[in-house]
Tab-separated table of C-alpha atoms in Angstrom:
chain	number	residue	atom	x	y	z
A	287	MET	CA	72.521	257.756	155.244
A	288	ARG	CA	75.689	259.521	154.083
A	289	ALA	CA	75.380	258.413	150.518
A	290	LEU	CA	72.584	261.019	150.041
A	291	GLY	CA	74.990	263.437	151.278
A	292	VAL	CA	75.798	264.735	147.120
A	293	LEU	CA	71.898	264.485	146.595
A	294	ALA	CA	70.512	266.201	149.940
A	295	LEU	CA	72.548	269.252	149.204
A	296	LEU	CA	70.857	269.235	145.867
A	297	LEU	CA	67.704	269.208	147.265
A	298	ALA	CA	68.583	272.089	150.149
A	299	SER	CA	70.207	274.223	147.044
A	300	GLY	CA	66.823	274.925	145.585
A	301	CYS	CA	65.858	275.910	142.185
A	302	ALA	CA	69.259	275.781	140.557
A	303	SER	CA	69.473	277.352	136.890
A	304	THR	CA	69.525	274.410	134.360
A	305	ARG	CA	73.422	273.361	133.513
A	306	VAL	CA	75.094	273.527	130.121
A	307	VAL	CA	77.451	271.898	128.573
A	308	ARG	CA	79.714	273.513	125.525
A	309	LEU	CA	81.963	272.019	124.034
A	310	ASP	CA	84.706	273.489	121.957
A	311	THR	CA	85.857	271.212	118.717
A	312	GLY	CA	88.247	273.267	117.718
A	313	GLY	CA	88.381	275.394	114.346
A	314	GLY	CA	85.927	277.991	116.039
A	315	LYS	CA	83.488	275.512	116.035
A	316	SER	CA	81.452	275.002	119.296
A	317	ILE	CA	78.477	273.385	120.626
A	318	ALA	CA	76.242	274.315	122.940
A	319	TYR	CA	73.718	271.751	124.402
A	320	THR	CA	71.771	271.002	127.913
A	321	PRO	CA	73.114	267.458	129.192
A	322	ILE	CA	70.633	264.933	130.275
A	323	GLU	CA	70.896	264.181	133.679
A	324	THR	CA	71.004	260.626	135.340
A	325	GLU	CA	71.819	259.655	138.440
A	326	PRO	CA	75.179	258.472	139.927
A	327	VAL	CA	77.091	255.340	139.521
A	328	GLU	CA	76.416	253.398	142.615
A	329	MET	CA	80.001	251.988	143.858
A	330	ASP	CA	78.951	249.867	147.104
A	331	GLU	CA	81.677	249.056	149.866
A	332	GLU	CA	82.368	245.458	148.591
A	333	GLU	CA	83.627	246.751	144.644
A	334	PHE	CA	85.406	249.767	146.591
A	335	LYS	CA	87.282	247.264	147.917
A	336	GLY	CA	87.843	245.695	145.397
A	337	ALA	CA	88.959	247.960	143.109
A	338	VAL	CA	91.363	249.309	145.387
A	339	ALA	CA	93.124	246.632	146.072
A	340	ARG	CA	93.538	246.004	141.957
A	341	LEU	CA	94.339	249.771	141.981
A	342	VAL	CA	96.958	249.633	144.736
A	343	PRO	CA	99.521	246.733	144.496
A	344	ASP	CA	100.552	249.121	140.599
A	345	LEU	CA	101.194	252.303	142.167
A	346	ARG	CA	104.671	253.157	142.838
A	347	LEU	CA	104.498	255.168	145.472
A	348	ASP	CA	108.279	257.154	145.591
A	349	ALA	CA	107.060	258.079	141.653
A	350	VAL	CA	103.625	258.921	142.207
A	351	PHE	CA	104.540	261.409	145.005
A	352	LYS	CA	106.724	263.252	143.234
A	353	GLU	CA	104.500	263.473	140.333
A	354	VAL	CA	101.414	264.921	142.328
A	355	ASP	CA	103.974	267.339	144.287
A	356	GLN	CA	104.856	268.531	140.854
A	357	GLU	CA	101.381	269.173	140.479
A	358	ASP	CA	100.786	270.315	142.878
A	359	ARG	CA	103.397	273.105	143.045
A	360	ARG	CA	101.788	274.128	139.939
A	361	SER	CA	98.342	274.677	140.829
A	362	SER	CA	99.414	276.559	144.554
A	363	SER	CA	100.842	279.329	145.596
A	364	VAL	CA	100.918	279.449	149.723
A	365	SER	CA	102.953	280.794	151.684
A	366	HIS	CA	103.884	278.944	154.710
A	367	GLY	CA	104.916	281.404	157.124
A	368	SER	CA	102.226	283.337	157.379
A	369	GLY	CA	99.761	280.764	158.590
A	370	GLY	CA	101.253	279.067	161.489
A	371	ASP	CA	100.996	281.671	164.421
A	372	GLY	CA	97.622	281.107	166.533
A	373	ALA	CA	96.694	278.314	168.736
A	374	LEU	CA	96.849	275.971	166.111
A	375	GLY	CA	100.131	276.145	164.925
A	376	ARG	CA	101.037	276.003	168.361
A	377	ALA	CA	99.314	273.017	169.249
A	378	VAL	CA	101.073	270.751	165.815
A	379	SER	CA	103.722	268.017	168.731
A	380	SER	CA	100.755	267.600	171.176
A	381	ALA	CA	98.135	266.281	167.996
A	382	HIS	CA	99.247	264.555	166.173
A	383	GLU	CA	98.811	261.097	168.157
A	384	ARG	CA	95.030	261.590	168.172
A	385	ILE	CA	94.970	262.799	164.363
A	386	CYS	CA	96.037	259.987	163.157
A	387	HIS	CA	95.882	257.497	166.298
A	388	ARG	CA	94.414	254.718	163.579
A	389	GLN	CA	98.088	254.729	162.354
A	390	GLU	CA	101.233	253.239	163.126
A	391	ASP	CA	103.252	255.841	162.872
A	392	PRO	CA	101.232	258.765	164.246
A	393	MET	CA	103.955	261.471	163.264
A	394	GLY	CA	104.545	260.150	159.554
A	395	CYS	CA	101.070	260.137	159.546
A	396	LEU	CA	101.026	264.277	159.992
A	397	GLY	CA	104.160	264.932	158.679
A	398	MET	CA	103.060	263.419	155.196
A	399	MET	CA	100.073	266.133	155.315
A	400	THR	CA	102.857	268.867	156.413
A	401	GLY	CA	105.625	267.796	155.373
A	402	GLY	CA	106.897	268.921	158.784
A	403	LEU	CA	105.306	272.308	158.847
A	404	THR	CA	103.368	274.642	161.159
A	405	LEU	CA	100.393	274.809	159.169
A	406	GLY	CA	99.492	277.158	156.733
A	407	PRO	CA	96.296	277.403	154.089
A	408	MET	CA	97.365	274.110	151.993
A	409	GLU	CA	98.113	272.174	155.338
A	410	ARG	CA	95.160	272.884	156.616
A	411	ARG	CA	92.847	272.894	153.653
A	412	MET	CA	94.249	268.654	153.504
A	413	LEU	CA	94.247	267.955	157.020
A	414	ALA	CA	90.109	269.091	156.713
A	415	LEU	CA	90.137	267.214	152.937
A	416	TYR	CA	91.901	264.274	154.981
A	417	PHE	CA	89.319	264.123	157.935
A	418	ALA	CA	86.929	264.031	154.987
A	419	PHE	CA	87.676	260.395	154.002
A	420	ASP	CA	87.115	259.242	157.520
A	421	GLY	CA	84.324	257.173	156.867
A	422	ALA	CA	85.686	255.355	153.253
A	423	TRP	CA	88.581	254.538	154.794
A	424	ASP	CA	87.589	252.471	157.945
A	425	ASP	CA	85.954	250.331	155.089
A	426	ILE	CA	89.197	249.953	153.294
A	427	GLU	CA	92.463	250.111	155.699
A	428	GLU	CA	92.455	246.802	157.683
A	429	ASP	CA	92.098	245.250	154.588
A	430	LEU	CA	95.745	247.314	153.253
A	431	ARG	CA	97.749	247.940	156.675
A	432	ASP	CA	99.661	244.428	155.379
A	433	THR	CA	100.030	245.695	151.724
A	434	VAL	CA	100.808	249.260	152.051
A	435	ASN	CA	101.499	252.450	154.433
A	436	VAL	CA	98.177	253.257	154.480
A	437	ALA	CA	99.510	256.567	156.487
A	438	ALA	CA	101.494	257.247	152.968
A	439	LEU	CA	98.616	256.258	151.013
A	440	ARG	CA	95.987	257.920	152.403
A	441	GLY	CA	98.297	260.837	152.085
A	442	LEU	CA	99.012	260.860	148.431
A	443	VAL	CA	94.683	259.792	148.198
A	444	THR	CA	94.145	263.455	150.132
A	445	THR	CA	97.302	265.351	148.354
A	446	MET	CA	96.236	264.182	145.073
A	447	SER	CA	92.188	265.099	146.006
A	448	GLY	CA	92.864	268.593	146.934
A	449	THR	CA	95.457	269.295	144.068
A	450	ALA	CA	93.148	268.540	141.471
A	451	LEU	CA	90.027	269.997	143.658
A	452	LYS	CA	91.601	273.268	143.771
A	453	THR	CA	92.179	273.717	139.904
A	454	LEU	CA	88.358	272.181	139.499
A	455	VAL	CA	87.075	275.448	141.833
A	456	ALA	CA	89.765	277.888	139.932
A	457	PRO	CA	88.796	280.455	137.414
A	458	GLU	CA	91.748	278.787	134.912
A	459	PRO	CA	90.425	275.988	132.915
A	460	MET	CA	91.909	272.650	134.037
A	461	THR	CA	94.376	271.796	131.292
A	462	LYS	CA	97.700	268.932	133.081
A	463	PRO	CA	96.955	265.520	132.059
A	464	ILE	CA	96.612	263.968	135.757
A	465	SER	CA	93.538	266.712	136.694
A	466	LEU	CA	91.876	266.556	133.230
A	467	ALA	CA	92.053	262.597	133.883
A	468	TRP	CA	90.804	262.467	137.177
A	469	ALA	CA	87.991	265.513	136.340
A	470	ALA	CA	86.432	263.941	133.166
A	471	SER	CA	85.983	260.482	135.282
A	472	LEU	CA	84.323	262.291	138.833
A	473	ILE	CA	82.388	263.701	136.312
A	474	ALA	CA	81.438	260.426	134.090
A	475	TYR	CA	80.094	258.830	137.674
A	476	LEU	CA	78.874	261.428	139.474
A	477	GLY	CA	77.485	263.998	136.832
A	478	THR	CA	78.350	267.908	136.176
A	479	GLU	CA	74.893	269.216	138.572
A	480	PRO	CA	76.735	266.619	142.103
A	481	VAL	CA	80.636	267.667	140.606
A	482	TRP	CA	79.640	271.486	140.239
A	483	LYS	CA	78.383	270.912	144.061
A	484	LEU	CA	81.603	269.140	145.240
A	485	GLY	CA	83.396	272.426	144.003
A	486	GLN	CA	81.612	274.742	145.686
A	487	GLY	CA	81.530	272.222	148.895
A	488	PHE	CA	85.309	272.393	148.524
A	489	SER	CA	85.415	276.378	148.636
A	490	ARG	CA	83.564	276.752	151.491
A	491	LEU	CA	85.795	273.815	152.978
A	492	VAL	CA	88.850	276.098	151.893
A	493	GLU	CA	87.344	278.986	153.812
A	494	GLU	CA	86.529	277.583	156.537
A	495	SER	CA	89.599	275.271	157.281
A	496	ARG	CA	91.655	278.633	156.700
A	497	ASP	CA	89.959	279.906	159.677
A	498	ALA	CA	89.610	277.237	162.005
A	499	ALA	CA	91.744	278.228	165.239
A	500	SER	CA	91.935	274.462	166.224
A	501	PHE	CA	92.713	270.899	165.237
A	502	GLU	CA	88.770	270.134	166.055
A	503	GLU	CA	87.342	272.554	164.158
A	504	LEU	CA	89.802	271.125	160.802
A	505	GLU	CA	87.708	268.148	161.889
A	506	ARG	CA	84.454	269.074	161.889
A	507	VAL	CA	85.223	271.166	158.999
A	508	GLY	CA	86.256	268.092	156.800
A	509	HIS	CA	83.377	265.880	157.983
A	510	ARG	CA	81.233	268.945	156.638
A	511	PHE	CA	82.863	268.860	153.544
A	512	GLY	CA	82.274	264.456	154.049
A	513	ASN	CA	79.036	265.052	154.499
A	514	VAL	CA	78.682	266.590	151.128
A	515	LEU	CA	80.335	263.817	149.649
A	516	GLY	CA	77.661	260.618	150.958
A	517	ASP	CA	79.735	257.379	151.180
A	518	ASN	CA	79.351	256.776	147.588
A	519	GLY	CA	81.079	259.903	146.412
A	520	ALA	CA	83.569	259.403	149.056
A	521	ARG	CA	84.275	256.348	147.494
A	522	VAL	CA	84.176	257.557	143.393
A	523	LEU	CA	87.210	260.249	144.655
A	524	VAL	CA	88.845	258.021	145.721
A	525	VAL	CA	89.320	255.145	143.367
A	526	VAL	CA	89.041	257.117	140.766
A	527	SER	CA	92.760	259.653	142.633
A	528	LEU	CA	94.442	255.719	142.403
A	529	SER	CA	93.249	254.849	138.981
A	530	VAL	CA	94.868	258.551	137.581
A	531	LEU	CA	97.822	258.356	139.322
A	532	GLY	CA	101.310	257.730	137.633
A	533	GLY	CA	100.694	259.626	134.487
A	534	ARG	CA	98.747	259.093	131.371
A	535	ASN	CA	100.240	255.681	130.488
A	536	ALA	CA	98.983	254.518	133.157
A	537	MET	CA	95.189	256.528	133.182
A	538	THR	CA	94.169	254.021	130.059
A	539	THR	CA	95.341	250.573	131.632
A	540	ARG	CA	93.581	251.420	135.555
A	541	GLY	CA	90.453	253.525	134.227
A	542	PRO	CA	88.977	250.610	132.372
A	543	LYS	CA	89.190	248.571	136.185
A	544	MET	CA	87.246	251.164	138.373
A	545	PRO	CA	83.761	249.466	138.832
A	546	GLY	CA	81.192	250.639	137.201
A	547	PHE	CA	82.960	252.363	133.930
A	548	ALA	CA	81.045	251.092	130.992
A	549	GLN	CA	78.323	252.630	133.170
A	550	ALA	CA	80.109	255.807	133.463
A	551	ALA	CA	81.451	255.912	129.939
A	552	ILE	CA	77.950	256.124	128.770
A	553	ARG	CA	76.901	258.733	130.934
A	554	ALA	CA	80.037	260.933	130.271
A	555	GLN	CA	79.057	260.723	126.563
A	556	THR	CA	75.204	261.741	127.227
A	557	GLU	CA	75.730	263.535	129.495
A	558	ALA	CA	78.662	265.912	129.048
A	559	GLY	CA	79.763	265.053	125.518
A	560	PHE	CA	83.661	262.896	126.111
A	561	GLN	CA	84.242	259.360	125.806
A	562	LEU	CA	85.631	258.726	128.834
A	563	VAL	CA	88.662	256.200	127.213
A	564	GLY	CA	89.239	258.937	124.875
A	565	ALA	CA	89.046	261.698	128.075
A	566	LEU	CA	91.582	259.477	129.506
A	567	SER	CA	94.031	258.912	126.722
A	568	GLY	CA	94.557	263.158	125.946
A	569	ASP	CA	90.881	263.176	124.027
A	570	VAL	CA	90.645	266.860	126.002
A	571	ARG	CA	92.716	269.568	126.029
A	572	SER	CA	90.573	271.693	129.069
A	573	ILE	CA	87.851	271.081	131.234
A	574	ALA	CA	86.160	274.216	133.133
A	575	LEU	CA	83.382	274.497	135.305
A	576	THR	CA	82.228	278.271	135.761
A	577	SER	CA	80.591	279.404	139.202
A	578	GLY	CA	77.511	279.746	136.953
A	579	GLY	CA	77.611	275.781	136.707
A	580	GLU	CA	78.721	276.188	132.679
A	581	LEU	CA	80.641	273.114	131.924
A	582	LYS	CA	83.303	273.626	128.965
A	583	VAL	CA	84.546	271.049	127.711
A	584	MET	CA	87.970	271.533	124.614
A	585	LEU	CA	88.807	268.515	122.889
A	586	ALA	CA	91.203	267.369	120.802
A	587	PRO	CA	91.287	268.540	117.466
A	588	THR	CA	91.373	264.264	116.473
A	589	ALA	CA	88.843	264.014	119.511
A	590	VAL	CA	85.104	263.659	118.012
A	591	ALA	CA	82.549	264.791	120.262
A	592	ALA	CA	79.596	262.528	121.528
A	593	VAL	CA	77.183	264.538	122.113
A	594	ALA	CA	73.587	263.150	123.237
A	595	MET	CA	70.789	265.437	122.733
A	596	GLY	CA	69.133	266.665	125.339
A	597	PRO	CA	64.810	269.242	125.338
A	598	GLY	CA	65.285	271.833	122.520
A	599	ALA	CA	68.976	270.626	121.207
A	600	ALA	CA	70.146	270.617	117.367
A	601	PRO	CA	71.425	267.191	115.881
A	602	MET	CA	74.885	268.372	116.047
A	603	GLY	CA	78.172	266.455	116.224
A	604	THR	CA	78.959	262.964	115.825
A	605	VAL	CA	79.909	259.826	118.052
A	606	GLY	CA	83.367	258.371	117.560
A	607	GLY	CA	82.631	254.970	119.371
A	608	ILE	CA	79.660	252.746	120.572
A	609	GLN	CA	78.505	253.137	124.222
A	610	GLY	CA	78.107	249.703	126.417
A	611	ASP	CA	81.029	247.537	126.889
A	612	ALA	CA	84.571	247.399	125.877
A	613	GLU	CA	84.512	244.380	124.191
A	614	GLY	CA	81.125	242.697	122.115
A	615	ALA	CA	78.497	242.672	119.168
A	616	VAL	CA	77.053	245.919	118.216
A	617	HIS	CA	72.827	245.896	117.750
A	618	PRO	CA	70.353	249.035	118.386
A	619	ILE	CA	68.381	249.204	122.161
A	620	CYS	CA	65.152	249.222	120.387
A	621	ALA	CA	65.268	246.966	117.202
A	622	GLY	CA	66.186	249.123	113.974
A	623	LYS	CA	65.352	248.351	110.313
A	624	GLY	CA	66.986	244.861	108.837
A	625	THR	CA	67.451	242.769	112.575
A	626	ALA	CA	66.789	239.986	113.275
A	627	ALA	CA	63.212	241.308	114.886
A	628	GLU	CA	62.314	242.342	111.315
A	629	SER	CA	63.628	239.852	109.379
A	630	ASP	CA	61.730	237.479	111.862
A	631	GLY	CA	58.763	238.994	111.325
A	632	GLY	CA	58.351	240.703	114.276
A	633	PRO	CA	56.525	244.473	114.925
A	634	TRP	CA	58.741	245.577	117.149
A	635	ALA	CA	61.319	246.874	114.100
A	636	GLN	CA	58.315	249.343	112.240
A	637	ARG	CA	57.413	250.282	116.209
A	638	CYS	CA	60.662	251.126	117.132
A	639	GLN	CA	60.631	253.369	113.825
A	640	GLU	CA	57.707	254.611	114.399
A	641	LEU	CA	58.246	255.990	118.106
A	642	PHE	CA	61.589	257.257	117.240
A	643	GLY	CA	59.747	259.291	113.866
A	644	LYS	CA	58.125	261.024	117.043
A	645	GLY	CA	61.536	262.639	118.171
A	646	GLY	CA	62.968	263.190	114.894
A	647	MET	CA	65.270	260.529	115.581
A	648	ARG	CA	66.664	256.462	113.579
A	649	PRO	CA	66.333	253.673	115.492
A	650	GLU	CA	70.392	253.544	113.764
A	651	ASP	CA	70.897	257.200	115.931
A	652	PRO	CA	74.262	256.477	118.062
A	653	ALA	CA	72.157	256.753	121.317
A	654	ASN	CA	70.308	253.556	120.280
A	655	LEU	CA	73.634	251.638	119.741
A	656	ILE	CA	74.928	249.856	121.921
A	657	ARG	CA	78.467	247.069	122.380
A	658	ILE	CA	77.136	243.911	124.233
A	659	LYS	CA	79.622	241.181	126.034
A	660	GLY	CA	78.388	237.983	125.401
A	661	HIS	CA	75.523	238.653	122.731
A	662	ARG	CA	73.001	236.564	122.001
A	663	GLY	CA	71.702	237.584	118.438
A	664	SER	CA	68.366	237.926	118.067
A	665	HIS	CA	66.132	238.795	121.376
A	666	PRO	CA	63.696	237.207	122.897
A	667	GLU	CA	59.891	238.730	122.466
A	668	ALA	CA	60.214	239.578	126.490
A	669	TYR	CA	63.476	241.976	125.534
A	670	HIS	CA	61.567	243.661	122.668
A	671	ALA	CA	58.451	244.553	124.308
A	672	ARG	CA	60.227	245.536	127.305
A	673	VAL	CA	62.100	248.433	125.897
A	674	PHE	CA	59.113	249.359	123.116
A	675	GLU	CA	57.088	249.649	126.873
A	676	LEU	CA	60.046	251.774	127.997
A	677	LEU	CA	60.333	254.695	125.563
A	678	ASP	CA	56.545	254.594	124.724
A	679	ASP	CA	56.122	255.204	128.568
A	680	ALA	CA	58.389	257.852	128.331
A	681	THR	CA	57.105	259.614	125.546
A	682	ARG	CA	53.845	259.181	126.115
A	683	GLY	CA	53.963	263.370	127.556
A	684	CYS	CA	56.216	264.714	125.058
A	685	ARG	CA	54.034	267.305	122.844
A	686	ASP	CA	57.257	267.925	120.459
A	687	ILE	CA	59.620	266.952	118.472
A	688	ALA	CA	61.674	268.599	121.134
A	689	GLY	CA	60.869	267.285	124.213
A	690	CYS	CA	60.260	263.409	122.586
A	691	ARG	CA	64.070	263.964	121.469
A	692	GLY	CA	64.712	264.730	125.007
A	693	ALA	CA	62.169	261.726	126.581
A	694	LEU	CA	63.657	259.439	123.882
A	695	THR	CA	67.426	260.170	124.770
A	696	ARG	CA	66.745	259.940	128.699
A	697	GLU	CA	65.338	256.506	128.572
A	698	LEU	CA	67.591	255.470	126.282
A	699	ALA	CA	70.246	256.369	128.431
A	700	ARG	CA	69.459	255.094	131.186
A	701	ILE	CA	68.362	252.124	129.340
A	702	ALA	CA	71.630	251.636	128.121
A	703	ARG	CA	73.117	251.520	131.802
A	704	GLU	CA	71.126	248.507	132.708
A	705	LEU	CA	71.931	246.566	130.332
A	706	VAL	CA	75.998	247.454	130.709
A	707	THR	CA	75.094	246.535	134.030
A	708	LYS	CA	75.421	242.750	135.150
A	709	GLY	CA	73.032	240.893	136.517
A	710	THR	CA	69.751	243.317	135.373
A	711	GLU	CA	66.936	241.888	133.752
A	712	LEU	CA	67.213	243.115	130.267
A	713	ARG	CA	71.186	242.500	129.928
A	714	THR	CA	70.017	239.242	131.266
A	715	LEU	CA	67.744	238.258	128.091
A	716	VAL	CA	70.783	239.552	126.129
A	717	THR	CA	73.493	237.697	126.824
A	718	SER	CA	74.562	233.721	126.800
A	719	ASP	CA	75.233	233.831	130.496
A	720	ALA	CA	72.944	235.559	132.912
A	721	GLU	CA	76.025	235.830	135.761
A	722	GLU	CA	78.843	236.150	132.742
């Protein structure tokens, strides 16, 4: 299944080196640590369709095209004249209908990608990327046909994604607000390792599309990258691209409309060291993914690092916000001192205290705090028992403080993602309405 595309690429890459996150917190201070990697946030077909349906009506395509075009001009300096020779340049007119056969306006479809020019390196790259979205676009094209110019929208998403991917793989850090919000969201949803692999895959697409001698070759190049993306990666890329279009003000309102946003926000903190909502509103000044896999994040002076310590890391940085839902009561994942679990006479507070002591942590540490909408107050015995069992199992094999801290933090991050996912066992236990 194509949803496993990114995972397959990771396995095929062999024993990759451990990724490192380096946070520049200003004033010459830098935090380096090994990120805690968890599974990507999944976006199924129905969630994807719903997200696109919510995001598209907010777009003013004329204004957005102008903004994306300006962003693209800053990131590319491509000569159109040198790339139009050869078989590909001569075949443009005869290939319109085949390339855009799903659209009512085939000529307009391809024109949206090429600007009416013969195909230079940039146009070849964009057409190959256009083909990479074939699977994801099949899911939504029919639903959108009556409400929006589908060719224009697909061209817009392709251009936005291509521009952002180009800046992602460039040696210079990303600094433009749209690209930063896009990269931060992608890292939050997929993780540092998969995004780095996507960057490698896109670099191959750039090289292969430049050398393509026919539209058939461009289609194959695009589909190869689509296999790297997988179904989930392609859906995330489309939704993230739509959510960041329209400027900084739009990012802060559209971002939380994305499916799985609460889970992605937790992942951004635990794996990449930044707060996703803050990244969408300007708290991140630059992002760079080096060829060696190091993620470099520069925070704005007013932002606070949200570092989740991995194995071997020292307790540096503080969390400026609480993970979880946008609203609701805050509570410890594993019962802490002074909680209902202790005042009710239960043993869980003391047990959690001893468990966290194995990793040099405390129940009041940010990694153990979460905000839950629909929180009941006192938790049932089944919740405390299950959480303690999970954390106890996770730390059973750890041999030192650093190893236990890493095991605890990873499992807390996994539990936190379950707690913000509707319908899961743990969330049902702590909310008043299982279906919300």
